[in-house]
């Protein structure tokens, strides 16, 4: 039985936004922040979508960094 990835929607939203905006993190900061909040809320889960994602508050970092893989974004699609 596959388990639901709590932040998969946000991960896919980031991928879509980055593709539509020539991979400009600044233009996608709103979806990156939504992913950061989701991952922080589900920090105790073993989320593949959040693995490697920096959940620091954006005020602590000069720019958001995203480490997403196609495997983490589409894991449940293969299930």
mmCIF file of C-alpha atoms in Angstrom:
data_model
loop_
_atom_site.group_PDB
_atom_site.id
_atom_site.type_symbol
_atom_site.label_atom_id
_atom_site.label_comp_id
_atom_site.label_asym_id
_atom_site.label_seq_id
_atom_site.Cartn_x
_atom_site.Cartn_y
_atom_site.Cartn_z
ATOM 1 C CA UNK A 1 0.000 0.000 0.000
ATOM 2 C CA UNK A 2 1.428 3.395 -0.907
ATOM 3 C CA UNK A 3 1.448 6.198 1.590
ATOM 4 C CA UNK A 4 0.281 9.716 0.819
ATOM 5 C CA UNK A 5 2.970 12.335 0.453
ATOM 6 C CA UNK A 6 1.686 15.351 2.413
ATOM 7 C CA UNK A 7 3.622 17.964 0.390
ATOM 8 C CA UNK A 8 3.563 16.434 -3.084
ATOM 9 C CA UNK A 9 1.141 19.059 -4.430
ATOM 10 C CA UNK A 10 3.459 21.864 -3.317
ATOM 11 C CA UNK A 11 6.472 20.067 -4.812
ATOM 12 C CA UNK A 12 4.677 19.749 -8.155
ATOM 13 C CA UNK A 13 3.600 23.405 -7.942
ATOM 14 C CA UNK A 14 7.270 24.403 -7.547
ATOM 15 C CA UNK A 15 8.320 22.343 -10.551
ATOM 16 C CA UNK A 16 5.541 23.806 -12.692
ATOM 17 C CA UNK A 17 6.262 27.377 -11.601
ATOM 18 C CA UNK A 18 9.997 27.051 -12.216
ATOM 19 C CA UNK A 19 9.420 25.609 -15.689
ATOM 20 C CA UNK A 20 6.963 28.390 -16.574
ATOM 21 C CA UNK A 21 9.305 31.106 -15.268
ATOM 22 C CA UNK A 22 12.628 29.984 -16.757
ATOM 23 C CA UNK A 23 13.754 28.584 -13.381
ATOM 24 C CA UNK A 24 13.630 31.952 -11.638
ATOM 25 C CA UNK A 25 13.393 31.244 -7.900
ATOM 26 C CA UNK A 26 12.393 34.870 -7.266
ATOM 27 C CA UNK A 27 9.298 34.508 -9.452
ATOM 28 C CA UNK A 28 8.354 31.305 -7.634
ATOM 29 C CA UNK A 29 9.067 32.435 -4.085
ATOM 30 C CA UNK A 30 5.394 32.124 -3.126
ATOM 31 C CA UNK A 31 5.219 28.415 -4.031
ATOM 32 C CA UNK A 32 8.643 27.760 -2.502
ATOM 33 C CA UNK A 33 7.432 29.331 0.737
ATOM 34 C CA UNK A 34 4.265 27.180 0.620
ATOM 35 C CA UNK A 35 6.476 24.093 0.301
ATOM 36 C CA UNK A 36 8.676 25.277 3.178
ATOM 37 C CA UNK A 37 5.594 25.710 5.399
ATOM 38 C CA UNK A 38 4.212 22.300 4.412
ATOM 39 C CA UNK A 39 7.500 20.522 5.099
ATOM 40 C CA UNK A 40 7.843 22.294 8.448
ATOM 41 C CA UNK A 41 4.309 21.226 9.372
ATOM 42 C CA UNK A 42 5.088 17.608 8.447
ATOM 43 C CA UNK A 43 8.646 17.545 9.797
ATOM 44 C CA UNK A 44 8.077 14.347 11.749
ATOM 45 C CA UNK A 45 6.924 12.395 8.706
ATOM 46 C CA UNK A 46 9.440 10.666 6.477
ATOM 47 C CA UNK A 47 8.370 12.645 3.425
ATOM 48 C CA UNK A 48 10.255 11.946 0.214
ATOM 49 C CA UNK A 49 8.945 15.224 -1.219
ATOM 50 C CA UNK A 50 10.568 17.156 1.630
ATOM 51 C CA UNK A 51 13.861 15.266 1.707
ATOM 52 C CA UNK A 52 16.629 17.709 0.900
ATOM 53 C CA UNK A 53 14.312 20.693 1.125
ATOM 54 C CA UNK A 54 15.498 23.550 3.307
ATOM 55 C CA UNK A 55 12.715 24.378 5.766
ATOM 56 C CA UNK A 56 14.474 27.415 7.248
ATOM 57 C CA UNK A 57 12.426 30.560 7.467
ATOM 58 C CA UNK A 58 13.222 32.733 4.448
ATOM 59 C CA UNK A 59 14.235 35.584 6.732
ATOM 60 C CA UNK A 60 17.175 33.461 7.924
ATOM 61 C CA UNK A 61 18.440 32.754 4.423
ATOM 62 C CA UNK A 62 19.379 35.208 1.708
ATOM 63 C CA UNK A 63 17.587 33.182 -0.953
ATOM 64 C CA UNK A 64 15.445 30.065 -0.968
ATOM 65 C CA UNK A 65 17.155 26.911 -2.122
ATOM 66 C CA UNK A 66 15.212 24.021 -3.545
ATOM 67 C CA UNK A 67 16.563 20.502 -3.825
ATOM 68 C CA UNK A 68 13.841 18.505 -5.529
ATOM 69 C CA UNK A 69 14.181 15.482 -7.724
ATOM 70 C CA UNK A 70 11.765 14.126 -10.257
ATOM 71 C CA UNK A 71 11.642 10.963 -8.134
ATOM 72 C CA UNK A 72 10.364 12.865 -5.127
ATOM 73 C CA UNK A 73 7.899 14.862 -7.193
ATOM 74 C CA UNK A 74 6.330 11.931 -8.965
ATOM 75 C CA UNK A 75 6.830 9.019 -6.580
ATOM 76 C CA UNK A 76 3.149 8.400 -6.009
ATOM 77 C CA UNK A 77 2.379 8.555 -9.731
ATOM 78 C CA UNK A 78 4.395 5.361 -10.221
ATOM 79 C CA UNK A 79 2.563 3.579 -7.398
#
